[in-house]
mmCIF file of C-alpha atoms in Angstrom:
data_model
loop_
_atom_site.group_PDB
_atom_site.id
_atom_site.type_symbol
_atom_site.label_atom_id
_atom_site.label_comp_id
_atom_site.label_asym_id
_atom_site.label_seq_id
_atom_site.Cartn_x
_atom_site.Cartn_y
_atom_site.Cartn_z
ATOM 1 C CA GLY U 24 -0.976 -1.898 17.279
ATOM 2 C CA GLN U 25 -0.279 -4.357 14.363
ATOM 3 C CA GLN U 26 3.281 -4.014 12.826
ATOM 4 C CA VAL U 27 5.184 -5.901 9.771
ATOM 5 C CA MET U 28 8.346 -5.986 9.505
ATOM 6 C CA GLN U 29 9.853 -6.799 6.358
ATOM 7 C CA ILE U 30 13.593 -7.911 5.816
ATOM 8 C CA PRO U 31 16.085 -7.747 4.184
ATOM 9 C CA GLN U 32 15.366 -3.774 3.066
ATOM 10 C CA TYR U 33 17.809 -3.788 0.326
ATOM 11 C CA GLN U 34 18.519 -7.378 -2.127
ATOM 12 C CA HIS U 35 21.021 -6.882 -4.937
ATOM 13 C CA VAL U 36 21.114 -9.933 -6.861
ATOM 14 C CA GLN U 37 23.205 -11.198 -9.662
ATOM 15 C CA GLU U 38 20.900 -11.773 -12.880
ATOM 16 C CA GLY U 39 19.975 -15.288 -12.411
ATOM 17 C CA GLU U 40 20.304 -15.860 -9.051
ATOM 18 C CA ASP U 41 17.404 -16.297 -6.497
ATOM 19 C CA PHE U 42 16.392 -13.997 -3.469
ATOM 20 C CA THR U 43 13.610 -14.487 -0.738
ATOM 21 C CA THR U 44 11.842 -10.969 1.268
ATOM 22 C CA TYR U 45 10.488 -12.099 4.291
ATOM 23 C CA CYS U 46 7.676 -10.618 6.207
ATOM 24 C CA ASN U 47 5.778 -11.105 9.624
ATOM 25 C CA SER U 48 3.482 -9.583 11.623
ATOM 26 C CA SER U 49 3.058 -8.711 15.157
ATOM 27 C CA THR U 50 -0.255 -10.387 15.089
ATOM 28 C CA THR U 51 -2.621 -12.917 13.206
ATOM 29 C CA LEU U 52 -4.258 -11.531 9.945
ATOM 30 C CA SER U 53 -6.402 -13.167 8.001
ATOM 31 C CA ASN U 54 -4.840 -12.290 4.582
ATOM 32 C CA ILE U 55 -1.263 -10.767 3.992
ATOM 33 C CA GLN U 56 -1.287 -9.276 0.204
ATOM 34 C CA TRP U 57 2.302 -8.203 -1.859
ATOM 35 C CA TYR U 58 3.170 -5.780 -3.904
ATOM 36 C CA LYS U 59 5.417 -4.472 -6.413
ATOM 37 C CA GLN U 60 6.746 -0.923 -6.546
ATOM 38 C CA ARG U 61 8.377 0.378 -9.949
ATOM 39 C CA PRO U 62 10.903 3.406 -9.281
ATOM 40 C CA GLY U 63 8.919 6.614 -9.095
ATOM 41 C CA GLY U 64 5.016 4.659 -9.727
ATOM 42 C CA HIS U 65 2.967 3.134 -7.730
ATOM 43 C CA PRO U 66 1.642 -0.410 -5.391
ATOM 44 C CA VAL U 67 0.641 -2.522 -7.633
ATOM 45 C CA PHE U 68 -0.850 -5.736 -6.424
ATOM 46 C CA LEU U 69 0.748 -9.372 -6.741
ATOM 47 C CA ILE U 70 -1.443 -11.765 -4.781
ATOM 48 C CA GLN U 71 -3.314 -12.359 -2.039
ATOM 49 C CA LEU U 72 -2.734 -15.060 0.366
ATOM 50 C CA VAL U 73 -5.527 -16.327 2.837
ATOM 51 C CA LYS U 74 -5.257 -20.042 4.337
ATOM 52 C CA SER U 75 -2.612 -21.414 6.186
ATOM 53 C CA GLY U 76 0.300 -22.590 4.762
ATOM 54 C CA GLU U 77 -0.701 -21.300 1.359
ATOM 55 C CA VAL U 78 1.813 -21.505 -1.283
ATOM 56 C CA LYS U 79 1.226 -20.070 -4.895
ATOM 57 C CA LYS U 80 2.734 -19.617 -7.783
ATOM 58 C CA GLN U 81 3.718 -16.664 -10.092
ATOM 59 C CA LYS U 82 5.962 -17.765 -13.055
ATOM 60 C CA ARG U 83 9.202 -17.220 -11.013
ATOM 61 C CA LEU U 84 7.468 -15.942 -8.400
ATOM 62 C CA THR U 85 6.492 -17.913 -5.201
ATOM 63 C CA PHE U 86 4.413 -17.075 -2.432
ATOM 64 C CA GLN U 87 3.731 -18.858 1.669
ATOM 65 C CA PHE U 88 1.653 -17.946 3.656
ATOM 66 C CA GLY U 89 2.922 -19.389 7.275
ATOM 67 C CA GLU U 90 0.623 -21.627 9.398
ATOM 68 C CA ALA U 91 0.036 -19.698 12.097
ATOM 69 C CA LYS U 92 -0.643 -17.016 9.344
ATOM 70 C CA LYS U 93 1.720 -14.756 10.825
ATOM 71 C CA ASN U 94 4.509 -14.440 8.743
ATOM 72 C CA SER U 95 5.018 -14.785 4.780
ATOM 73 C CA SER U 96 7.708 -15.246 1.801
ATOM 74 C CA LEU U 97 8.317 -13.743 -1.546
ATOM 75 C CA HIS U 98 11.298 -16.053 -3.299
ATOM 76 C CA ILE U 99 11.801 -15.207 -6.805
ATOM 77 C CA THR U 100 13.585 -17.724 -9.195
ATOM 78 C CA ALA U 101 15.652 -17.164 -12.075
ATOM 79 C CA THR U 102 16.111 -13.274 -11.436
ATOM 80 C CA GLN U 103 15.891 -10.292 -14.504
ATOM 81 C CA THR U 104 16.263 -6.849 -14.970
ATOM 82 C CA THR U 105 12.713 -6.769 -15.150
ATOM 83 C CA ASP U 106 12.212 -7.257 -11.439
ATOM 84 C CA VAL U 107 13.981 -4.321 -10.321
ATOM 85 C CA GLY U 108 11.201 -2.648 -7.407
ATOM 86 C CA THR U 109 10.380 -2.270 -4.059
ATOM 87 C CA TYR U 110 8.130 -5.713 -2.829
ATOM 88 C CA PHE U 111 6.161 -4.555 0.202
ATOM 89 C CA CYS U 112 4.070 -6.857 2.145
ATOM 90 C CA ALA U 113 0.991 -5.895 3.462
ATOM 91 C CA GLY U 114 -1.108 -7.665 6.200
ATOM 92 C CA LEU U 115 -4.496 -6.986 6.735
ATOM 93 C CA SER U 116 -5.891 -7.582 10.095
ATOM 94 C CA SER U 117 -8.432 -9.305 11.010
ATOM 95 C CA ASN U 118 -9.944 -6.749 13.552
ATOM 96 C CA ASP U 119 -10.684 -4.167 12.152
ATOM 97 C CA TYR U 120 -9.783 -4.958 8.252
ATOM 98 C CA LYS U 121 -7.010 -2.304 8.713
ATOM 99 C CA LEU U 122 -3.914 -3.003 5.461
ATOM 100 C CA SER U 123 -0.590 -2.353 7.309
ATOM 101 C CA PHE U 124 2.728 -2.464 5.276
ATOM 102 C CA GLY U 125 5.665 -3.347 5.724
ATOM 103 C CA ALA U 126 8.756 -1.057 4.697
ATOM 104 C CA GLY U 127 9.569 -2.794 1.847
ATOM 105 C CA THR U 128 12.612 -5.151 0.059
ATOM 106 C CA THR U 129 14.508 -2.415 -2.617
ATOM 107 C CA VAL U 130 15.788 -5.172 -5.206
ATOM 108 C CA THR U 131 18.574 -3.981 -7.648
ATOM 109 C CA VAL U 132 19.523 -6.608 -10.612
ATOM 110 C CA ARG U 133 23.167 -7.056 -11.629
ATOM 111 C CA ALA U 134 23.585 -7.718 -15.672
ATOM 112 C CA ASP H 24 -12.265 0.299 -17.858
ATOM 113 C CA ALA H 25 -10.774 3.779 -15.921
ATOM 114 C CA GLY H 26 -8.980 2.860 -12.672
ATOM 115 C CA VAL H 27 -8.429 4.583 -9.470
ATOM 116 C CA THR H 28 -7.600 8.220 -10.256
ATOM 117 C CA GLN H 29 -6.018 10.749 -8.661
ATOM 118 C CA SER H 30 -5.748 14.639 -8.473
ATOM 119 C CA PRO H 31 -4.067 17.257 -8.920
ATOM 120 C CA THR H 32 -0.511 15.121 -9.724
ATOM 121 C CA HIS H 33 1.491 17.756 -7.847
ATOM 122 C CA LEU H 34 0.925 20.477 -6.066
ATOM 123 C CA ILE H 35 3.425 22.917 -4.053
ATOM 124 C CA LYS H 36 1.690 24.557 -0.988
ATOM 125 C CA THR H 37 2.861 26.506 1.379
ATOM 126 C CA ARG H 38 3.635 25.716 5.694
ATOM 127 C CA GLY H 39 -0.218 26.483 6.885
ATOM 128 C CA GLN H 40 -2.175 26.607 3.724
ATOM 129 C CA HIS H 41 -4.482 23.427 3.677
ATOM 130 C CA VAL H 42 -4.885 21.074 1.004
ATOM 131 C CA THR H 43 -7.416 18.668 -0.680
ATOM 132 C CA LEU H 44 -6.630 16.042 -2.467
ATOM 133 C CA ARG H 45 -9.351 13.999 -4.677
ATOM 134 C CA CYS H 46 -10.217 9.873 -5.731
ATOM 135 C CA SER H 47 -12.518 8.579 -7.610
ATOM 136 C CA PRO H 48 -11.856 4.452 -7.000
ATOM 137 C CA ILE H 49 -12.822 2.302 -9.878
ATOM 138 C CA SER H 50 -16.109 1.194 -10.549
ATOM 139 C CA GLY H 51 -18.096 -1.508 -8.746
ATOM 140 C CA HIS H 52 -15.525 -0.358 -5.416
ATOM 141 C CA LYS H 53 -17.029 0.489 -2.100
ATOM 142 C CA SER H 54 -13.428 0.986 -0.231
ATOM 143 C CA VAL H 55 -11.268 3.490 -0.359
ATOM 144 C CA SER H 56 -8.034 4.358 1.555
ATOM 145 C CA TRP H 57 -5.314 6.413 2.034
ATOM 146 C CA TYR H 58 -1.709 6.427 2.105
ATOM 147 C CA GLN H 59 0.714 8.218 2.763
ATOM 148 C CA GLN H 60 4.201 7.399 1.463
ATOM 149 C CA VAL H 61 7.421 9.550 2.351
ATOM 150 C CA LEU H 62 10.729 8.371 0.257
ATOM 151 C CA GLY H 63 12.059 4.882 1.211
ATOM 152 C CA GLN H 64 9.412 3.907 3.353
ATOM 153 C CA GLY H 65 6.027 1.726 2.826
ATOM 154 C CA PRO H 66 2.448 3.418 3.120
ATOM 155 C CA GLN H 67 1.166 4.669 6.117
ATOM 156 C CA PHE H 68 -2.681 4.193 6.909
ATOM 157 C CA ILE H 69 -4.330 7.001 6.596
ATOM 158 C CA PHE H 70 -7.816 6.600 7.036
ATOM 159 C CA GLN H 71 -10.135 3.751 4.924
ATOM 160 C CA TYR H 72 -14.051 4.269 4.393
ATOM 161 C CA TYR H 73 -16.195 1.620 3.194
ATOM 162 C CA GLU H 74 -19.307 2.159 1.914
ATOM 163 C CA LYS H 75 -19.675 5.879 2.877
ATOM 164 C CA GLU H 76 -18.538 5.836 6.322
ATOM 165 C CA GLU H 77 -15.356 6.362 8.235
ATOM 166 C CA ARG H 78 -13.274 2.441 8.699
ATOM 167 C CA GLY H 79 -10.608 2.926 10.247
ATOM 168 C CA ARG H 80 -7.787 5.831 11.431
ATOM 169 C CA GLY H 81 -3.967 5.870 11.403
ATOM 170 C CA ASN H 82 -2.061 7.367 13.523
ATOM 171 C CA PHE H 83 -2.171 10.919 12.205
ATOM 172 C CA PRO H 84 -3.265 14.080 13.602
ATOM 173 C CA ASP H 85 -6.852 15.331 13.552
ATOM 174 C CA ARG H 86 -5.041 18.072 10.506
ATOM 175 C CA PHE H 87 -5.884 15.114 8.351
ATOM 176 C CA SER H 88 -9.854 14.587 7.347
ATOM 177 C CA ALA H 89 -11.463 12.774 4.999
ATOM 178 C CA ARG H 90 -15.189 11.771 3.463
ATOM 179 C CA GLN H 91 -16.471 9.682 1.334
ATOM 180 C CA PHE H 92 -19.211 10.845 -0.794
ATOM 181 C CA PRO H 93 -22.787 8.719 -2.838
ATOM 182 C CA ASN H 94 -20.534 8.318 -6.040
ATOM 183 C CA TYR H 95 -17.592 6.663 -4.179
ATOM 184 C CA SER H 96 -15.025 8.976 -4.690
ATOM 185 C CA SER H 97 -13.457 9.906 -2.165
ATOM 186 C CA GLU H 98 -11.193 13.258 -0.530
ATOM 187 C CA LEU H 99 -8.296 13.656 1.775
ATOM 188 C CA ASN H 100 -8.137 17.434 3.074
ATOM 189 C CA VAL H 101 -5.298 18.600 5.220
ATOM 190 C CA ASN H 102 -4.794 21.779 7.169
ATOM 191 C CA ALA H 103 -2.239 23.848 8.679
ATOM 192 C CA LEU H 104 0.555 22.257 6.270
ATOM 193 C CA LEU H 105 3.715 21.544 8.054
ATOM 194 C CA LEU H 106 6.909 20.819 6.125
ATOM 195 C CA GLY H 107 7.257 16.940 7.369
ATOM 196 C CA ASP H 108 3.890 16.497 5.366
ATOM 197 C CA SER H 109 6.294 16.192 2.227
ATOM 198 C CA ALA H 110 4.834 12.829 0.513
ATOM 199 C CA LEU H 111 3.308 11.023 -1.739
ATOM 200 C CA TYR H 112 -0.335 10.722 -0.360
ATOM 201 C CA LEU H 113 -2.494 7.124 -2.170
ATOM 202 C CA CYS H 114 -5.259 6.276 -2.539
ATOM 203 C CA ALA H 115 -6.883 2.738 -3.428
ATOM 204 C CA SER H 116 -10.089 1.039 -3.589
ATOM 205 C CA SER H 117 -11.549 -1.839 -3.104
ATOM 206 C CA LEU H 118 -14.354 -4.459 -4.322
ATOM 207 C CA ASP H 119 -14.628 -5.469 -0.506
ATOM 208 C CA LEU H 120 -12.888 -4.746 3.284
ATOM 209 C CA ASN H 121 -10.667 -7.588 2.450
ATOM 210 C CA TYR H 122 -9.820 -7.853 -1.506
ATOM 211 C CA GLY H 123 -6.524 -6.371 -2.611
ATOM 212 C CA TYR H 124 -6.457 -2.731 -3.382
ATOM 213 C CA THR H 125 -5.806 -1.307 -6.561
ATOM 214 C CA PHE H 126 -3.784 2.123 -6.338
ATOM 215 C CA GLY H 127 -3.407 5.012 -8.167
ATOM 216 C CA SER H 128 -0.289 7.085 -9.267
ATOM 217 C CA GLY H 129 -1.102 8.899 -5.880
ATOM 218 C CA THR H 130 -0.548 13.041 -5.411
ATOM 219 C CA ARG H 131 3.381 14.505 -4.746
ATOM 220 C CA LEU H 132 2.636 16.620 -2.302
ATOM 221 C CA THR H 133 5.835 19.474 -1.331
ATOM 222 C CA VAL H 134 5.064 21.828 0.923
ATOM 223 C CA VAL H 135 7.917 24.655 1.388
#
C-alpha cells in the first residue's frame, strides 16, 4: 500500500534560522497536503498542492510539490517560537482518495 | 459556523468493553474520515465515508466498524477493546474527496 515518509523526525532550530522538512511517497499522488499540530492539539490544515512542480507560499512558509508528484517539502524561514509543533505531510492517493500521513517533523525553537 | 465536533472528549474503558465515538462534520461536507493517532506518531487511517457509503478502510481489525448517517454525522465503534487501542481518535470532514480535511479535537480513549 501507499507509504508516506517524512524526514527529519525532529528539528531543533535557533530562533531566526531557516529549516526544511521533506516528504516522500512510494506512489504518485493526486495531491499533497500539509498540516500542523500543536502539542495537545489536533492537526490543522495548512495547504494543498495539486500540480506537478507547484510552489506555494504562506508568509514565511514555502511549500513545494515535486515534478513526479511523489515528493514535497516545507521550508520555513526566520523561525519564530510560534512555529513550534509537529508538521505532517499527507498524500492523497490517486487510486482510492485515501489520505496517508507521514510520521511528522516535530519542531522545537531555541530563543 | 461550527467546526467538526467529536464526543466524548475523553473516555476510560476496561479491556473487553465496547466503545462508540461520535462525530458531526462541518455543514455541507460530504466526506468523513476516522484516524487513530498514538502519541508521537502520525494519524493512521481507519475509515472514510463519502455520501454515506464506505469508501475506504485502513489496516485495522474487524473489531473496528463505522457508519455515516443521513445527516452525514458518523460513529466509530470498537469492540473487545485492547490496551493497544488507547489513542487519540480523530474525525475529519472535507467538502469532497480531494479537498483538505478539517479535524475535530478528537476523543482521547484510554483502555485499562
